[in-house]
Coordinates of C-alpha atoms and ligand atoms in Angstrom, one line a residue:
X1 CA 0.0 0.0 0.0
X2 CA 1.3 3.1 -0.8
X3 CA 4.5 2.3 -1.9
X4 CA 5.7 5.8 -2.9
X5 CA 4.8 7.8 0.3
X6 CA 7.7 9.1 2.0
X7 CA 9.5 7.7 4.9
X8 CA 11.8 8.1 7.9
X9 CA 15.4 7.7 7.6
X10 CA 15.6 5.1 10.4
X11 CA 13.4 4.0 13.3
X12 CA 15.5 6.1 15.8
X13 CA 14.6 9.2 13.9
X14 CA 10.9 8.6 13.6
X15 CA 11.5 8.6 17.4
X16 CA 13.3 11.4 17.5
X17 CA 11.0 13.4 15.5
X18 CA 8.0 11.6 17.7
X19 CA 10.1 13.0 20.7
X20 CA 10.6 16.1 19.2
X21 CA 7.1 16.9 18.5
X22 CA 5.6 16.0 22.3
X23 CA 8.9 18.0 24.3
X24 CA 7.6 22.0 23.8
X25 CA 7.1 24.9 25.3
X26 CA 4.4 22.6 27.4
X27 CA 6.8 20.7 29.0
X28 CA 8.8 24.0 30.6
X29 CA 6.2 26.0 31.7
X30 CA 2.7 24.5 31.9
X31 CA 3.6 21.1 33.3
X32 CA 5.7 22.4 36.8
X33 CA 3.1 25.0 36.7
X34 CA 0.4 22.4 37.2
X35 CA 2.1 20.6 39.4
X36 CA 2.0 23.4 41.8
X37 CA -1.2 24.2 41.1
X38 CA -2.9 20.5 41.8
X39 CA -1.0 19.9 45.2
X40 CA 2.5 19.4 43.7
X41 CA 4.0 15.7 44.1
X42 CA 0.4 14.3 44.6
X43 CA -0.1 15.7 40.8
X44 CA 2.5 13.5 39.8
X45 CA -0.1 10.1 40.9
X46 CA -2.9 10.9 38.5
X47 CA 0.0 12.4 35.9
X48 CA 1.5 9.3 35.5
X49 CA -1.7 7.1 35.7
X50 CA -3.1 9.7 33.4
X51 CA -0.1 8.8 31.3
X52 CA -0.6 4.7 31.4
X53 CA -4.5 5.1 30.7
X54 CA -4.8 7.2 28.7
X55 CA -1.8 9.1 27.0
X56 CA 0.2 5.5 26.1
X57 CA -3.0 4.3 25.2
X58 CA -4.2 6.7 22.5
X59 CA -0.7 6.9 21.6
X60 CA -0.9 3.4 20.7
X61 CA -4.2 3.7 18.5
X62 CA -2.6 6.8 16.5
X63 CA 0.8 4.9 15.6
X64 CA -1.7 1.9 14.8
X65 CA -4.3 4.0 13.1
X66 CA -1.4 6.3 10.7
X67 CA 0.8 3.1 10.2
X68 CA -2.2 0.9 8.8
X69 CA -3.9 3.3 6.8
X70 CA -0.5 4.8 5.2
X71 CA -2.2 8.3 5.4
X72 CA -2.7 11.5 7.6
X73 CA -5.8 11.6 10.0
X74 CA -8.5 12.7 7.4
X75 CA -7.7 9.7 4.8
X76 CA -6.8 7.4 7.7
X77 CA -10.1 7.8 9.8
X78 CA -11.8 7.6 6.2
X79 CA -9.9 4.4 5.6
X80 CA -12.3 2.9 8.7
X81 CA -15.3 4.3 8.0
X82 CA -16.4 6.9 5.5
X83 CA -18.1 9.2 7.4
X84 CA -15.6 9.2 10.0
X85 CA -13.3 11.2 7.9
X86 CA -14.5 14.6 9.3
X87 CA -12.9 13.5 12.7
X88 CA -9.6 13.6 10.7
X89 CA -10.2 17.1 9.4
X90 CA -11.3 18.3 12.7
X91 CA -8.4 16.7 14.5
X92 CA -6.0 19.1 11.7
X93 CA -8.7 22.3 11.8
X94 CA -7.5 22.0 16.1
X95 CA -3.6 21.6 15.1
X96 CA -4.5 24.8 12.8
X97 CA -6.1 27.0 15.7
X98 CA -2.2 26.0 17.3
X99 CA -0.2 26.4 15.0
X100 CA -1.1 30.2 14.6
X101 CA -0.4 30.9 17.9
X102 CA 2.2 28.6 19.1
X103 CA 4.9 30.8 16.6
X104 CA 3.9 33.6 17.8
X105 CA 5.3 32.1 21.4
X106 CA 7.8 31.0 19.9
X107 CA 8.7 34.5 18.2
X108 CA 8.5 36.2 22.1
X109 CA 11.4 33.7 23.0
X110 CA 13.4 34.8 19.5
X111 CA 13.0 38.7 21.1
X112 CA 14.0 37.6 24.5
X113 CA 16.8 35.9 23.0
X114 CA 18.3 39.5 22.0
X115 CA 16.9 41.5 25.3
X116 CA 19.0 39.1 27.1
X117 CA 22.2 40.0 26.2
X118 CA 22.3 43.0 28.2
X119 CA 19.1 41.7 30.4
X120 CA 16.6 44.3 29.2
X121 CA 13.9 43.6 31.2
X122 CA 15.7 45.2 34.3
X123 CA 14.2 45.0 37.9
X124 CA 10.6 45.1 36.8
X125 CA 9.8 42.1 34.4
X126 CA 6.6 42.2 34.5
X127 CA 6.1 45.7 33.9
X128 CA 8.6 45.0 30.9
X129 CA 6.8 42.3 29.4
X130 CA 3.3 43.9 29.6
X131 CA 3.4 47.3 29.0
X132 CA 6.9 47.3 26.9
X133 CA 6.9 44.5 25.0
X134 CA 3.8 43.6 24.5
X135 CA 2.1 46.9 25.2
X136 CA -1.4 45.4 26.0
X137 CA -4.2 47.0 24.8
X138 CA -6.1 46.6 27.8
X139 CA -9.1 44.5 25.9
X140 CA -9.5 42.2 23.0
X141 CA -11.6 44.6 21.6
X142 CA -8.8 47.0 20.8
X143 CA -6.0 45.5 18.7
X144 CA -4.5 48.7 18.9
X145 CA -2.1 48.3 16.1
X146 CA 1.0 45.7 15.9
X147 CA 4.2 45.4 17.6
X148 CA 7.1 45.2 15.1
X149 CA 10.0 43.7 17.1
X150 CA 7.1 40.6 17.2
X151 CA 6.1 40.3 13.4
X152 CA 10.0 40.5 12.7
X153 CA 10.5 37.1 15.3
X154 CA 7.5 35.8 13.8
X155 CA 8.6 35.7 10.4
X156 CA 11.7 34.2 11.6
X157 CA 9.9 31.6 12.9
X158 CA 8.2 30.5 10.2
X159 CA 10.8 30.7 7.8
X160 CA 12.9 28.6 10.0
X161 CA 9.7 26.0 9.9
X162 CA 9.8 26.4 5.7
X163 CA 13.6 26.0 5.4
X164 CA 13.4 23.0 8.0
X165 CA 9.9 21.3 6.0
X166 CA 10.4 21.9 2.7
X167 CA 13.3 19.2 1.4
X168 CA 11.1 16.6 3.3
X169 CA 11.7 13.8 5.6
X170 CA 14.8 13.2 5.2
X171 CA 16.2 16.6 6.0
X172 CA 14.0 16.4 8.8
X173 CA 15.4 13.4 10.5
X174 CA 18.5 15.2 10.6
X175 CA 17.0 18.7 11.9
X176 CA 15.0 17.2 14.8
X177 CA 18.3 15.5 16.0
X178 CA 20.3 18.9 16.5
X179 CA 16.6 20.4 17.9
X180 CA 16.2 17.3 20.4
X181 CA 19.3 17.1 21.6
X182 CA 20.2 20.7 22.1
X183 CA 17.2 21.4 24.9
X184 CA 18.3 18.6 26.7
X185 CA 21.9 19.8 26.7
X186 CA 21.1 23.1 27.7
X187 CA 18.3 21.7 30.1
X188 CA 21.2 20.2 32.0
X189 CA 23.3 23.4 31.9
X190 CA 20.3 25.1 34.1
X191 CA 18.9 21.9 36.2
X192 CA 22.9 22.1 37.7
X193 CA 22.7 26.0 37.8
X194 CA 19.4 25.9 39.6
X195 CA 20.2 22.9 42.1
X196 CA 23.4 24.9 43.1
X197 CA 21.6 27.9 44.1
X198 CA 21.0 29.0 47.4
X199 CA 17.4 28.5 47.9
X200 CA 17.0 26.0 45.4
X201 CA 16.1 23.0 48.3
X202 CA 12.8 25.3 49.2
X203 CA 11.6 25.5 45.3
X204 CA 11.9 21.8 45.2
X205 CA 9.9 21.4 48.0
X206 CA 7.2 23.1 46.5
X207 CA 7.5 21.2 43.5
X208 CA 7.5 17.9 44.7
X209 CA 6.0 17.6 48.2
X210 CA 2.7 15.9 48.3
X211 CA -0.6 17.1 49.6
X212 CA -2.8 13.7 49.3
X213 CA -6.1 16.0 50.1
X214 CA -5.7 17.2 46.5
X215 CA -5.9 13.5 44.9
X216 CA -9.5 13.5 46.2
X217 CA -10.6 16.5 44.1
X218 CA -11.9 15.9 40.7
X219 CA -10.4 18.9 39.1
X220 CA -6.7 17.7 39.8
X221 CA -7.5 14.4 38.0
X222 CA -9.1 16.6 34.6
X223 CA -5.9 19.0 35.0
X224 CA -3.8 16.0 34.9
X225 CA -5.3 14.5 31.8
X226 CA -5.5 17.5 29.7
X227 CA -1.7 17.9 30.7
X228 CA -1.1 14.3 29.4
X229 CA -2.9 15.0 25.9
X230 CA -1.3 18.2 25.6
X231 CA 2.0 17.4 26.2
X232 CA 2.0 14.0 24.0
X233 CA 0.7 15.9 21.0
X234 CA -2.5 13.4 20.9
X235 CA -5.8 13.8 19.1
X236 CA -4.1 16.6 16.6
X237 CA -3.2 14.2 13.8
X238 CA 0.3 14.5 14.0
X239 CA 1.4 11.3 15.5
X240 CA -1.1 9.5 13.1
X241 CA 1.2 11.5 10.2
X242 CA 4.3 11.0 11.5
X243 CA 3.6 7.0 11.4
X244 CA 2.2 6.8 8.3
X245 CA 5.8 7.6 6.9
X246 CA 7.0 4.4 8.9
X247 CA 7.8 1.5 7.0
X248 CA 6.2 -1.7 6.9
X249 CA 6.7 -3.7 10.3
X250 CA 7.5 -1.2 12.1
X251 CA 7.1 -1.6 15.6
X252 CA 4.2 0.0 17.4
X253 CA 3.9 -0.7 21.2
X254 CA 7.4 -0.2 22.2
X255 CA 7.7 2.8 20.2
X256 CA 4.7 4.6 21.6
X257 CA 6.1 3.7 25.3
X258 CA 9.3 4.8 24.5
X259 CA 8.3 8.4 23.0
X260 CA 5.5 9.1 26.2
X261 CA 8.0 8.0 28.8
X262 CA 10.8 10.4 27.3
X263 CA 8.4 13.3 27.7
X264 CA 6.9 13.0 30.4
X265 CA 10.5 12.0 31.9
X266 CA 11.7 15.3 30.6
X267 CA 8.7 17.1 32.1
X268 CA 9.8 16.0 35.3
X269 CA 13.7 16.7 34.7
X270 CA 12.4 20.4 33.4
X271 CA 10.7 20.9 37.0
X272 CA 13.8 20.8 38.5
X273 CA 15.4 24.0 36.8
X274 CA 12.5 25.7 36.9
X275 CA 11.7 25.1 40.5
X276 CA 15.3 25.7 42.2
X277 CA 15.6 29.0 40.5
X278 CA 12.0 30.0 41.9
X279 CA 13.3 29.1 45.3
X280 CA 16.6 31.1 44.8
X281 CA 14.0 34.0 43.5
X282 CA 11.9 33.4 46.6
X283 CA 14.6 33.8 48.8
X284 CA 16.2 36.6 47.2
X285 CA 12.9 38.7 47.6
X286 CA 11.9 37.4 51.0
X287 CA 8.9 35.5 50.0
X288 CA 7.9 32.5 50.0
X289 CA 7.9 29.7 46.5
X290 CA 4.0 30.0 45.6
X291 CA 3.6 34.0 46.1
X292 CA 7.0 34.4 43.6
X293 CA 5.3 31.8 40.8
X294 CA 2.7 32.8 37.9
X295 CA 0.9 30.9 35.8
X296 CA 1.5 30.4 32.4
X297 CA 3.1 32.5 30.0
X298 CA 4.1 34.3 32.8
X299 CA 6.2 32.2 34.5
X300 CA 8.3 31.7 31.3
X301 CA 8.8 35.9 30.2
X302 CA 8.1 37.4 33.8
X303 CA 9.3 35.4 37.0
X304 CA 12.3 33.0 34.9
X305 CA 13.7 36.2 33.6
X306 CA 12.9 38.5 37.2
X307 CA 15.1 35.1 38.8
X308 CA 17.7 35.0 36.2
X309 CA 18.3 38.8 36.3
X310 CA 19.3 38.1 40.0
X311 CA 22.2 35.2 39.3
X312 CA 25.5 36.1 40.5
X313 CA 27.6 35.1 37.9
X314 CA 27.4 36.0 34.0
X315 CA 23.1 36.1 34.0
X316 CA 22.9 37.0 30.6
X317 CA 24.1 33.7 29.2
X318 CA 21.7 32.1 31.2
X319 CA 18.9 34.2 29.7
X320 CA 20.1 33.3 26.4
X321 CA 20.5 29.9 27.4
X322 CA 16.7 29.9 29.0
X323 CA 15.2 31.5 25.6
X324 CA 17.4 29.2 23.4
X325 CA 16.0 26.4 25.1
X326 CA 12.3 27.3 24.6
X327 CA 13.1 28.0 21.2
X328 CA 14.7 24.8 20.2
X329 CA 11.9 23.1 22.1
X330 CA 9.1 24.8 20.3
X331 CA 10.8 25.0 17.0
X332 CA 9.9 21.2 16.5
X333 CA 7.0 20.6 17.8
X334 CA 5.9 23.5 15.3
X335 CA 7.2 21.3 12.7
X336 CA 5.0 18.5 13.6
X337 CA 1.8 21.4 13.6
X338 CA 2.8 22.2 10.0
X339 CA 2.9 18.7 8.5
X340 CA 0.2 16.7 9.5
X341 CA -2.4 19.8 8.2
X342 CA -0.4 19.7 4.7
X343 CA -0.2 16.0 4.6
X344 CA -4.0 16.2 5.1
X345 CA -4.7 18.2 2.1
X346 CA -1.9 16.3 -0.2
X347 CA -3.3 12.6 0.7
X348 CA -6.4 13.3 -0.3
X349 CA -6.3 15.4 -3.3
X350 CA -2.6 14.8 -4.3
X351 CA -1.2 18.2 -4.3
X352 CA 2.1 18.8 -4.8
X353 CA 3.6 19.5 -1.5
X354 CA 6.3 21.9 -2.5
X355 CA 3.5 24.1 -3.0
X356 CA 0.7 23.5 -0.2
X357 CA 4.0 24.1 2.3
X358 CA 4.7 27.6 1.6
X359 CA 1.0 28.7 0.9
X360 CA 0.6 27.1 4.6
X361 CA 3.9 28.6 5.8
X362 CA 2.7 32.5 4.3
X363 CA -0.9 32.5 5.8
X364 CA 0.2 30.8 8.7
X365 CA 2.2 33.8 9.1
X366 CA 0.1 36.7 7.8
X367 CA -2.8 35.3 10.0
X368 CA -0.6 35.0 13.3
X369 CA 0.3 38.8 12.7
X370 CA -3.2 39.1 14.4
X371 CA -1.8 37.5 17.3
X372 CA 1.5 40.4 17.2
X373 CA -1.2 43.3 17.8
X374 CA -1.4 44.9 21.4
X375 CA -4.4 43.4 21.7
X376 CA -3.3 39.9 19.9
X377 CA -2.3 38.5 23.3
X378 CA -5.4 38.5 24.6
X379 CA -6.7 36.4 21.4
X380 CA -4.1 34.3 21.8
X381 CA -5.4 33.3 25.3
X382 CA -8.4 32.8 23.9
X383 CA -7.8 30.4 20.5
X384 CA -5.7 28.8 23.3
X385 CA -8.3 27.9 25.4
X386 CA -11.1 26.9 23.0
X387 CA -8.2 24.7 20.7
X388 CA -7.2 22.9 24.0
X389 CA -9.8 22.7 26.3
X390 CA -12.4 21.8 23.7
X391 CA -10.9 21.0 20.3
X392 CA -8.2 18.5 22.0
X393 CA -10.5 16.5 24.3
X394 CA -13.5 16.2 22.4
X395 CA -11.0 15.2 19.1
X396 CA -9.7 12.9 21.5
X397 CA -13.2 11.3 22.7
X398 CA -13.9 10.4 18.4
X399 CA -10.7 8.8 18.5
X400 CA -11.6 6.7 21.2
X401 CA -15.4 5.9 19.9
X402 CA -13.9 4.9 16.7
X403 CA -11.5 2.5 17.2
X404 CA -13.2 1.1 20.2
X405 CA -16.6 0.7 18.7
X406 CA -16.6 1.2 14.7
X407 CA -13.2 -0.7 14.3
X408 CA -13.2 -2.5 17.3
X409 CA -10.6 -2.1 19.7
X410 CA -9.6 -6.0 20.0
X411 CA -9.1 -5.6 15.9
X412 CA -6.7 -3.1 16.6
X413 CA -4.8 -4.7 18.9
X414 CA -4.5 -7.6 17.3
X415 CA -3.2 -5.8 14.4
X416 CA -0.9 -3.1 16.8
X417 CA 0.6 -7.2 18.2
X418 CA 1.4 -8.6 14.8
X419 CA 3.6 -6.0 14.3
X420 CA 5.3 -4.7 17.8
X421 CA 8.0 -6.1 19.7
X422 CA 6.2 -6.6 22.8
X423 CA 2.1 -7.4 23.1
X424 CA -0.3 -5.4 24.7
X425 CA -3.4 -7.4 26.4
X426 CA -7.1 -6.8 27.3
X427 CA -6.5 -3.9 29.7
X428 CA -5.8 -1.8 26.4
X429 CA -9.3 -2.3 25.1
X430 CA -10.3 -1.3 28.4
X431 CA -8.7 1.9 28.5
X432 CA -9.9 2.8 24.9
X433 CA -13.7 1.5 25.3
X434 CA -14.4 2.7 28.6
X435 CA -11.7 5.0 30.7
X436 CA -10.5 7.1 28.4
X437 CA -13.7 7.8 26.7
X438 CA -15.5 8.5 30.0
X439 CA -12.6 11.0 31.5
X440 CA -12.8 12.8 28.2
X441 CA -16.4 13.3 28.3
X442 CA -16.8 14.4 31.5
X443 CA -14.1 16.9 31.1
X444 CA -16.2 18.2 28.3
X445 CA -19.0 18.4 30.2
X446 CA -17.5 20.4 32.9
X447 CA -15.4 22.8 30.6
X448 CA -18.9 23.3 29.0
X449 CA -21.1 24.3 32.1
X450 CA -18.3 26.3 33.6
X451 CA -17.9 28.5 30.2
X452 CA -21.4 28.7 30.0
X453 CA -21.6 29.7 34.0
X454 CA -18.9 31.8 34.0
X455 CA -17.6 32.8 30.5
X456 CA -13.9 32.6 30.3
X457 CA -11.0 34.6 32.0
X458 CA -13.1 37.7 32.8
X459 CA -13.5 38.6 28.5
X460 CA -16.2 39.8 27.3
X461 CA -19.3 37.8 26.5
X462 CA -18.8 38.5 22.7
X463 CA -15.0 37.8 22.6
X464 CA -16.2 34.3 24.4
X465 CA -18.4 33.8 21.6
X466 CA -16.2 34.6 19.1
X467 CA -14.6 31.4 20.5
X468 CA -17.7 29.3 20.6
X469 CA -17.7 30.5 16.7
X470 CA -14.7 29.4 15.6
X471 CA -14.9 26.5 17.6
X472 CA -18.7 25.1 16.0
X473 CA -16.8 26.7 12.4
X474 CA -14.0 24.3 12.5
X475 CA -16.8 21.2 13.2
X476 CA -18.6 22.6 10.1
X477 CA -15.3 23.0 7.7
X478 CA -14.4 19.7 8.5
X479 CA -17.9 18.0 7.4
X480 CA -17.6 20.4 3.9
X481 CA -13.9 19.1 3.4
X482 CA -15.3 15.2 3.8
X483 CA -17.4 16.6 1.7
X484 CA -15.2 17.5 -1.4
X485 CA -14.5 14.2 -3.4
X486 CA -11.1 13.3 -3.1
X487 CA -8.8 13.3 -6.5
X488 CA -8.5 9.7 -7.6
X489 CA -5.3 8.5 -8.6
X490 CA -4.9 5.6 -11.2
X491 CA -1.6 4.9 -10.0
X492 CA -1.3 0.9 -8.5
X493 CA -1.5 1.3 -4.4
X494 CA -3.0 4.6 -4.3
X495 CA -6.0 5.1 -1.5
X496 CA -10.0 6.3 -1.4
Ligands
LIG501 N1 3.2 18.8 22.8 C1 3.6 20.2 22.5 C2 4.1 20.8 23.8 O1 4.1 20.2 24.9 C3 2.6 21.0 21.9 C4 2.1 20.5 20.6 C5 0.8 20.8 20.2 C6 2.8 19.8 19.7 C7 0.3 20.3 19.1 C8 2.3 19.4 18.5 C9 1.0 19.6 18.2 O2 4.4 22.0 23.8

């Protein structure tokens, strides 16, 4: 089947490049971040059974579904039941909402690169990141106009994405060695600087002590799951891509454990930087860990910077070091954005890819400018929220309803068996008929009634339904893209 797709160099850098694309920006700030937030080590129980039930899991049906049906998610989900295809589309109409945003991230880190060379932010970093460099509007009803010194690192970005997608897979194995391998390297670098600060012992504490109360509340269990689809890229069609360009009998199970574990292991390696430096900060300023932290972005361009300004030996290089490392741990996972949407569009009506990637590359661009306005960051919050509190989980839900009911999960493993080096048994079925499912669902149920209770992060009601919008638009372009009839090819081996 398919005998002319492209494929990986080698299984190590499918791995790689699996690895790649699950280690980003989510693994530096959001996961210590919600550890903190969800009772800090207790998070890490429902994290990692999140991660055997669920993440390992689905990670399993995506390398089995992409491998089998030799196609990205649309054609692949089409390839099981006709109707299903939409899931596919909707699954890379989600990945889309990201990928306009998650440059734009990525282009803050490229400016912070430069302001850290001589520490620009100075004492006030918050004041610095709000009102100077992003000079917010105030409201996501006044764009107010765009900040250059952001379209500039945008456009860097993407062309960095373009010149790293465009001579194909085989370039790409190489790239996503030298952007995999760097972050760790430099993740090193700062896990010894932080652990050697004076202070550090007291952020670690805060990171990893256990408050058992916390296991007891629903909401930590949710948190932990969305972390675990988040950070393993699921339900966005790019791991079913990036094993559709694996050769026949490849290996399946062990793969798909070896990829999660690295992650999430690096998750938990990337806590410890980030938490001895907040203890060093915390001491520094007299406080104590939890009233020095912020959520989010925040804790990436506000408190890492206020803690690195305060290092007693050369600071800027560790600033560098600190934005490098986002960089190089974005810059791939914005890869694996980019490709599954094109390889969408060129499976099923056989466009030539050398021109889909920069028509993807320039309005992925001109649209994210949006996101560069003084009034972008506010939209970016938003698109954030609806792409991965709704898009993600309820993507992820199909998934699960698919394979478990309309393929049959016990089909799929039998299949996932033949060709891995170890066998998965019953429990998997399990986790794909019933546990996942269910956890998914109910999380969409309660993100639902608590948007519709309480509209989200104190916007507007219109800007919230501007999200609704484009959230029920992306459902409706994916059924009008099933929709088109797929080019047929007369070639021996071609799909649909
Ligand atoms: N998993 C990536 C991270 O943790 C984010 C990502 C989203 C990657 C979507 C690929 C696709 O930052």
């Amino acid at each position: 089947m398919n005998e002319g797709r492209e494929r990986w160099t080698s299984r190590t850098s499918f791995i790689i490049a699996s690895i790649g694309a699950a280690i980003g920006l989510g693994n530096v700030w959001r996961f210590p971040y919600m550890c903190y937030e969800n009772g800090g080590g207790a998070f890490l129980i429902p994290y990692f059974v999140a991660l055997f039930t669920a993440g390992i899991p689905l990670m399993i049906v995506e390398y089995g579904l992409g491998r089998k049906m030799q196609a990205g998610a649309p054609t692949a989900f089409a390839g099981v039941r006709k109707g299903t295809e939409w899931i596919g589309w909707l699954a890379l109409m989600v990945v889309m909402l990201i990928f306009l945003f998650y440059p734009v991230i990525m282009a803050w880190c490229v400016d912070y690169v430069v302001y850290a060379f001589n520490l620009s932010w100075g004492t006030d970093a918050k004041v610095f990141f709000e009102q100077d460099f992003l000079q917010l509007s105030g409201s996501p009803g006044i764009l107010g106009g765009i900040r250059w010194p952001i379209v500039i690192g945008l456009a860097v970005v993407w062309l960095a994405i373009y010149l790293s997608l465009f001579k194909g897979l085989k370039a790409l194995s190489k790239i996503v060695f030298y952007t995999v391998i760097t972050p760790w390297v430099i993740l090193v670098i700062m896990v010894i600087r932080g652990l050697t600060l004076p202070g550090a012992i007291e952020g670690l504490k805060f990171y990893l002590t256990p408050n058992f109360a916390a296991l007891l509340n629903p909401r930590v269990w949710l948190a932990a799951y969305g972390q675990i689809f988040f950070t393993l890229s699921l339900a966005m069609g790019t791991m079913i891509v990036y094993s559709s360009y694996l050769p026949k009998k490849s290996d399946i199970t062990n793969n798909s454990f070896m990829v999660s574990l690295a992650n999430c292991g690096t998750s938990f390696f990337a806590g410890f930087a980030v938490f001895s430096i907040l203890g060093y900060l915390a001491q520094a300023m007299g406080v104590s860990v939890p009233q020095v932290t912020q959520s989010g972005f925040g804790l990436a361009f506000i408190t890492y910077p206020t803690a690195i300004r305060l290092l007693p030996f050369i600071p800027a290089f560790f600033g560098i070091l600190f934005f490098l490392l986002l960089l190089t741990l974005g810059i791939d996972s914005a890869f694996s954005q980019i490709e599954p949407f094109v390889a969408g569009f060129t499976d099923k009506w056989h466009f030539n890819k050398k021109l889909v990637l920069p028509v993807v590359c320039v309005c992925g661009f001109l649209i994210g400018i949006i996101f560069t306005t003084r009034g972008g960051y506010y939209w970016l919050d938003i698109i954030d929220y609806f792409a991965s509190s709704y898009g993600l989980t309820f993507v992820g839900l199909l998934e699960c309803i698919v394979i478990g009911y309309i393929y049959k999960a016990h089909k799929m493993r039998e299949y996932v068996n033949e060709v891995s080096d170890f066998k998965i048994g019953k429990w998997w079925d399990v986790c794909i008929k019933i546990i996942t499912p269910v956890i998914l669902g109910i999380s969409l149920i309660l993100n639902i009634i608590a948007l519709v209770r309480k509209g989200y992060g104190g916007y507007p009601t219109w800007a919230t339904a501007v999200g609704v919008l484009i959230t029920l638009g992306i459902i409706v372009i994916s059924f009008v893209l099933m929709s088109i009839k797929a080019k047929a090819v007369h070639e021996e081996g071609a799909e649909d």
